[in-house]
Amino acid sequence: MLAAIAESQSAEDPLSGLVLRDVPEPQPRPGWSRVRVVASSLNMHDLWTLRGVGHPPERLPIILGCDAAGYDEDGNEVIVHPVLGDPDAGRGDETLDPNRALLSEQHDGAFAEYLTVPTRNLVPKPAWLSFDEAACLPVAWTTAYRMLFTQAGITAGDRVLVQGAGGGVASAAIRLAVAAGAVVYATSRSESKRAEAEAWGARAAVASGERLPERVDVVIETVGEATWSHSLKSLRPGGTVVIAGATSGTNPPADLGRVFYLQQRILGSTGCTRAELVAMLRMMEATGVRPVIDRTLPLADIHKGFQLMIDGGLTGKLVVHPPAQQQSHQPEL
């Protein structure tokens, strides 16, 4: 089968280590299932692996891809929950299992025609959700869901700032928070991405670092150093920053005086549980909210998809189709 594989890592030229080649089809071990992949989607995590961030070189080569939707061995339509972990080892939460791993960290991922995962990680795909939409959910959308509802506990009427509109987690957070009745503000350096955020329901979208119309209860932070100061200054006293990424750097000035004097809370968030994925699907069915898909590409063009991500040329998710499931894609590159 054709697969996209990280064979080497380079911070300066990450795509130099991305190789498309044929590999043997995987065979499931006991307690695991094989999935025929219909659609996957690109995540920043894939790019970090190619850059050598958080992924030790001794785990190479490995098939990339954290998201997948397809068919199990019995022909059932499924979504793959991407966190491979033991809930019992995490006190009921597999994301807190010290040995948990995201798909493509320790086990071959979804940029292939087939993958294998623990059978527990298969979630029935609802009929009202397309395979392309389903492939957007496992990492970006569930990360946003856990940040908003499990960690921050937002309710209708809360004021929420989403930093860096346009990314997969940020676009999901905007749409989910709006669907939950929150008042959402967003930031972006891009005028077109600010316009998209407002089209998704944000009350206002401002240039990165610009003062908001009011202070917020919650900030959804995935940018890191470039937006951290603005995130803290935008919070009301007692407000909460939830952080699940730091694409611009991991070590901003902490501004501890502001944090303790205004009693601000800073919460980390990583991935989601299987139960949270199921709960999010119920919310999506009830509200009609759906993922934002920038475009689709065949697996053979995955280098072009990564380059778009590197260049900041995506608004929402980029969906990848393996060879047996290639479809026409738009817009043309």
XYZ file of C-alpha atoms in Angstrom:
333
model
C 0.000 0.000 0.000
C 1.051 3.618 -0.516
C 2.026 5.492 2.644
C 3.519 8.872 3.633
C 6.465 8.174 5.901
C 8.726 10.313 8.047
C 12.153 8.819 7.318
C 14.302 11.650 8.672
C 13.919 14.968 10.495
C 15.076 18.521 9.775
C 14.090 21.724 11.518
C 15.142 23.797 8.486
C 13.777 21.548 5.703
C 11.122 19.286 7.225
C 9.756 18.048 3.890
C 13.139 16.551 3.008
C 12.298 13.662 5.336
C 8.786 13.022 3.978
C 8.739 10.042 1.604
C 5.899 8.407 -0.345
C 6.467 4.702 -0.939
C 4.797 1.325 -0.919
C 4.857 -0.663 2.320
C 3.240 -3.958 3.381
C -0.365 -3.766 4.543
C -0.545 -3.918 8.362
C -1.965 -6.936 10.159
C -3.798 -6.367 13.473
C -2.501 -7.940 16.671
C -4.962 -9.474 19.189
C -7.374 -6.835 20.480
C -6.663 -4.545 17.541
C -8.599 -3.887 14.338
C -7.628 -2.965 10.796
C -9.252 0.088 9.193
C -9.451 0.851 5.487
C -8.830 4.589 5.424
C -11.268 6.660 3.377
C -10.047 10.064 4.561
C -7.431 11.557 6.847
C -6.401 15.147 7.572
C -3.245 17.138 8.157
C -2.235 18.379 11.620
C 0.608 20.516 12.938
C 1.657 17.422 14.870
C 2.715 15.825 11.576
C 4.916 18.819 10.804
C 6.474 18.782 14.287
C 7.414 15.137 13.759
C 9.217 16.029 10.524
C 10.976 18.897 12.305
C 12.135 16.622 15.112
C 10.080 18.318 17.831
C 8.729 15.923 20.463
C 9.456 12.849 18.345
C 12.735 11.014 18.998
C 14.629 9.943 15.872
C 14.847 6.333 17.046
C 11.105 6.017 16.325
C 11.712 6.611 12.624
C 10.665 5.590 10.067
C 6.982 5.907 10.891
C 3.830 6.494 8.856
C 2.459 9.951 9.619
C -1.182 10.974 10.103
C -3.144 11.321 13.336
C -6.702 11.502 11.924
C -8.660 8.791 10.140
C -12.163 7.800 9.131
C -12.990 4.681 7.149
C -14.314 1.125 7.360
C -13.509 -1.557 9.914
C -13.075 -5.225 8.982
C -16.839 -5.804 9.178
C -17.637 -2.935 6.815
C -18.812 -0.547 9.545
C -18.153 3.171 9.075
C -15.835 4.323 11.864
C -13.859 7.271 13.201
C -10.487 6.465 14.771
C -9.972 7.921 18.232
C -6.278 8.888 17.994
C -5.143 8.636 21.633
C -3.750 5.187 22.311
C -3.750 4.799 26.064
C -5.158 2.981 29.073
C -7.900 4.880 30.939
C -7.153 2.880 34.101
C -3.540 4.114 34.040
C -4.818 7.701 33.791
C -7.370 7.483 36.627
C -10.192 7.154 34.109
C -8.669 9.453 31.476
C -6.466 7.890 28.790
C -4.853 11.267 28.017
C -3.308 11.132 31.522
C -1.821 7.663 31.043
C 1.953 8.294 31.345
C 2.486 5.869 28.441
C -0.236 7.176 26.153
C 0.654 8.074 22.594
C -1.022 9.847 19.737
C -1.430 7.876 16.539
C 1.833 8.202 14.530
C 3.977 8.714 17.653
C 4.651 5.078 18.527
C 2.351 3.340 16.033
C 2.033 3.865 12.285
C -0.509 6.519 11.403
C -3.250 7.332 8.929
C -1.525 8.579 5.755
C -1.942 5.162 4.140
C -4.586 2.900 2.698
C -4.858 0.858 5.923
C -3.984 1.258 9.592
C -4.367 -0.787 12.754
C -5.466 0.470 16.180
C -6.870 -1.018 19.392
C -10.497 -1.978 18.744
C -11.524 0.292 21.644
C -10.341 3.261 19.568
C -13.014 2.759 16.906
C -16.066 5.019 17.241
C -19.114 4.533 14.979
C -19.299 7.273 12.335
C -22.771 8.830 12.298
C -24.569 8.702 8.953
C -25.086 12.488 9.022
C -21.312 13.055 8.931
C -19.325 12.616 5.708
C -16.007 10.772 5.736
C -14.190 14.025 4.923
C -15.890 15.792 7.840
C -15.219 12.853 10.150
C -11.516 12.881 9.257
C -11.228 16.460 10.555
C -12.414 15.628 14.054
C -10.099 13.220 15.926
C -7.270 15.648 16.779
C -8.166 19.297 16.077
C -11.858 19.263 16.904
C -11.631 17.077 19.971
C -8.683 19.131 21.241
C -10.841 22.251 20.947
C -13.799 20.491 22.586
C -11.751 19.390 25.614
C -10.233 22.877 25.961
C -13.613 24.599 25.904
C -15.889 22.260 27.812
C -13.779 19.916 29.957
C -10.978 22.265 30.964
C -12.561 25.742 30.794
C -16.146 24.617 31.411
C -17.658 27.342 29.234
C -21.382 28.022 29.291
C -23.717 30.115 27.158
C -22.907 33.808 27.427
C -19.248 33.349 28.338
C -16.756 35.576 26.538
C -14.118 33.504 24.715
C -11.024 34.659 22.828
C -9.551 32.289 20.245
C -6.003 33.182 19.243
C -4.774 32.515 15.708
C -8.002 32.044 13.757
C -7.538 29.836 10.730
C -5.696 26.894 12.251
C -7.462 23.578 12.692
C -7.907 23.808 16.487
C -8.730 27.521 16.368
C -11.372 27.166 13.664
C -12.930 24.282 15.592
C -12.896 26.281 18.840
C -14.651 29.230 17.195
C -17.412 27.086 15.732
C -17.916 24.972 18.856
C -17.960 27.976 21.212
C -20.435 29.827 18.989
C -22.643 26.729 18.844
C -22.582 26.611 22.662
C -23.869 30.184 22.894
C -20.604 31.894 23.835
C -19.610 35.362 22.645
C -16.461 34.695 20.636
C -13.603 36.991 19.684
C -10.752 35.899 17.428
C -7.373 37.199 16.312
C -5.289 36.727 13.188
C -2.585 38.544 11.265
C -4.551 37.760 8.089
C -7.465 39.973 7.076
C -9.050 37.116 5.119
C -8.854 34.774 8.118
C -10.412 37.438 10.338
C -13.270 37.691 7.852
C -13.665 33.903 7.923
C -13.808 33.921 11.731
C -16.627 36.451 11.662
C -18.420 34.375 9.023
C -18.226 31.414 11.413
C -20.000 33.441 14.088
C -17.295 35.358 15.965
C -18.643 38.678 17.250
C -15.405 40.385 16.200
C -12.039 39.358 14.788
C -9.110 41.700 15.331
C -5.488 41.863 14.252
C -3.109 39.899 16.475
C -2.319 41.889 19.625
C -5.126 44.409 19.140
C -7.271 45.399 22.131
C -10.601 43.568 22.395
C -13.952 45.340 22.929
C -14.150 43.712 26.381
C -12.206 41.361 28.620
C -12.947 37.683 28.270
C -13.618 34.764 30.577
C -11.556 32.240 28.605
C -8.689 32.349 26.122
C -8.070 29.405 23.782
C -4.329 29.490 23.157
C -2.376 27.415 20.647
C 0.063 30.047 19.330
C 2.352 30.476 22.333
C 5.055 33.154 22.598
C 3.657 35.501 19.945
C 0.240 35.853 21.612
C 0.863 34.987 25.280
C 1.091 38.549 26.592
C -2.074 39.501 24.712
C -3.854 36.430 26.102
C -3.126 37.389 29.714
C -3.996 41.061 29.159
C -7.294 40.090 27.530
C -8.483 38.055 30.540
C -10.822 39.355 33.214
C -9.753 38.844 36.844
C -10.209 35.166 37.620
C -10.269 34.256 33.942
C -8.728 31.151 32.380
C -6.201 30.515 29.630
C -6.312 27.005 28.215
C -3.224 26.131 26.196
C -2.863 23.133 23.900
C 0.001 24.212 21.653
C 2.741 26.746 21.116
C 3.460 27.008 17.405
C 5.402 30.284 17.809
C 7.522 29.166 20.770
C 7.192 27.639 24.225
C 8.882 30.140 26.548
C 7.179 33.547 26.668
C 7.630 35.863 29.683
C 5.400 34.348 32.350
C 4.124 37.682 33.735
C 3.580 36.006 37.109
C 2.651 39.286 38.797
C -0.402 39.596 36.572
C -1.259 35.919 37.031
C -1.312 35.959 40.835
C -2.632 39.477 41.338
C -5.597 38.928 38.996
C -5.958 35.282 40.077
C -5.786 34.047 36.537
C -5.804 30.334 35.829
C -3.564 28.643 33.242
C -4.575 25.123 32.246
C -2.802 22.724 29.922
C -4.800 20.458 27.641
C -3.761 17.585 25.395
C -5.947 15.470 23.141
C -9.237 14.063 24.358
C -10.816 10.909 25.690
C -12.949 8.539 23.641
C -15.933 9.633 25.728
C -15.271 13.290 24.824
C -15.215 12.405 21.120
C -18.588 10.691 21.497
C -19.974 13.657 23.465
C -18.764 16.075 20.802
C -20.527 14.057 18.102
C -23.774 14.368 20.084
C -23.271 18.127 20.315
C -22.570 18.379 16.588
C -25.739 16.449 15.784
C -27.793 18.689 18.074
C -26.372 21.997 16.831
C -25.577 21.250 13.182
C -22.012 22.568 13.544
C -19.565 21.032 11.068
C -15.824 21.216 10.366
C -14.285 23.824 8.090
C -12.526 22.089 5.173
C -10.087 24.238 3.229
C -9.526 21.639 0.495
C -8.903 17.962 -0.231
C -5.838 16.363 -1.816
C -4.835 12.863 -2.898
C -2.151 11.221 -0.787
C 0.219 11.519 -3.752
C 0.121 15.329 -3.362
C 0.747 15.374 0.383
C 3.971 17.372 -0.011
C 1.866 20.232 -1.440
C -0.434 20.011 1.570
C 2.454 20.265 4.008
C 3.837 23.256 2.124
C 0.478 25.021 2.424
C 0.552 24.409 6.184
C 4.128 25.720 6.422
C 3.175 28.833 4.431
C 0.061 29.508 6.549
C -2.093 29.020 3.473
C -4.880 26.996 5.075
C -8.098 28.117 6.725
C -9.549 25.085 8.444
C -8.566 21.514 7.635
C -6.847 19.869 4.683
C -8.278 16.407 3.989
C -6.120 13.646 2.467
C -7.484 10.744 0.399
C -5.494 7.513 -0.058
C -5.249 6.136 -3.614
C -8.299 3.867 -3.553
C -10.454 6.790 -2.410
C -9.113 9.698 -4.457
C -11.720 12.288 -5.380
C -11.601 15.493 -7.380
C -10.061 18.208 -5.280
C -10.413 21.929 -5.190
C -9.133 24.544 -5.446
C -6.379 23.565 -7.841
C -2.883 24.271 -6.561
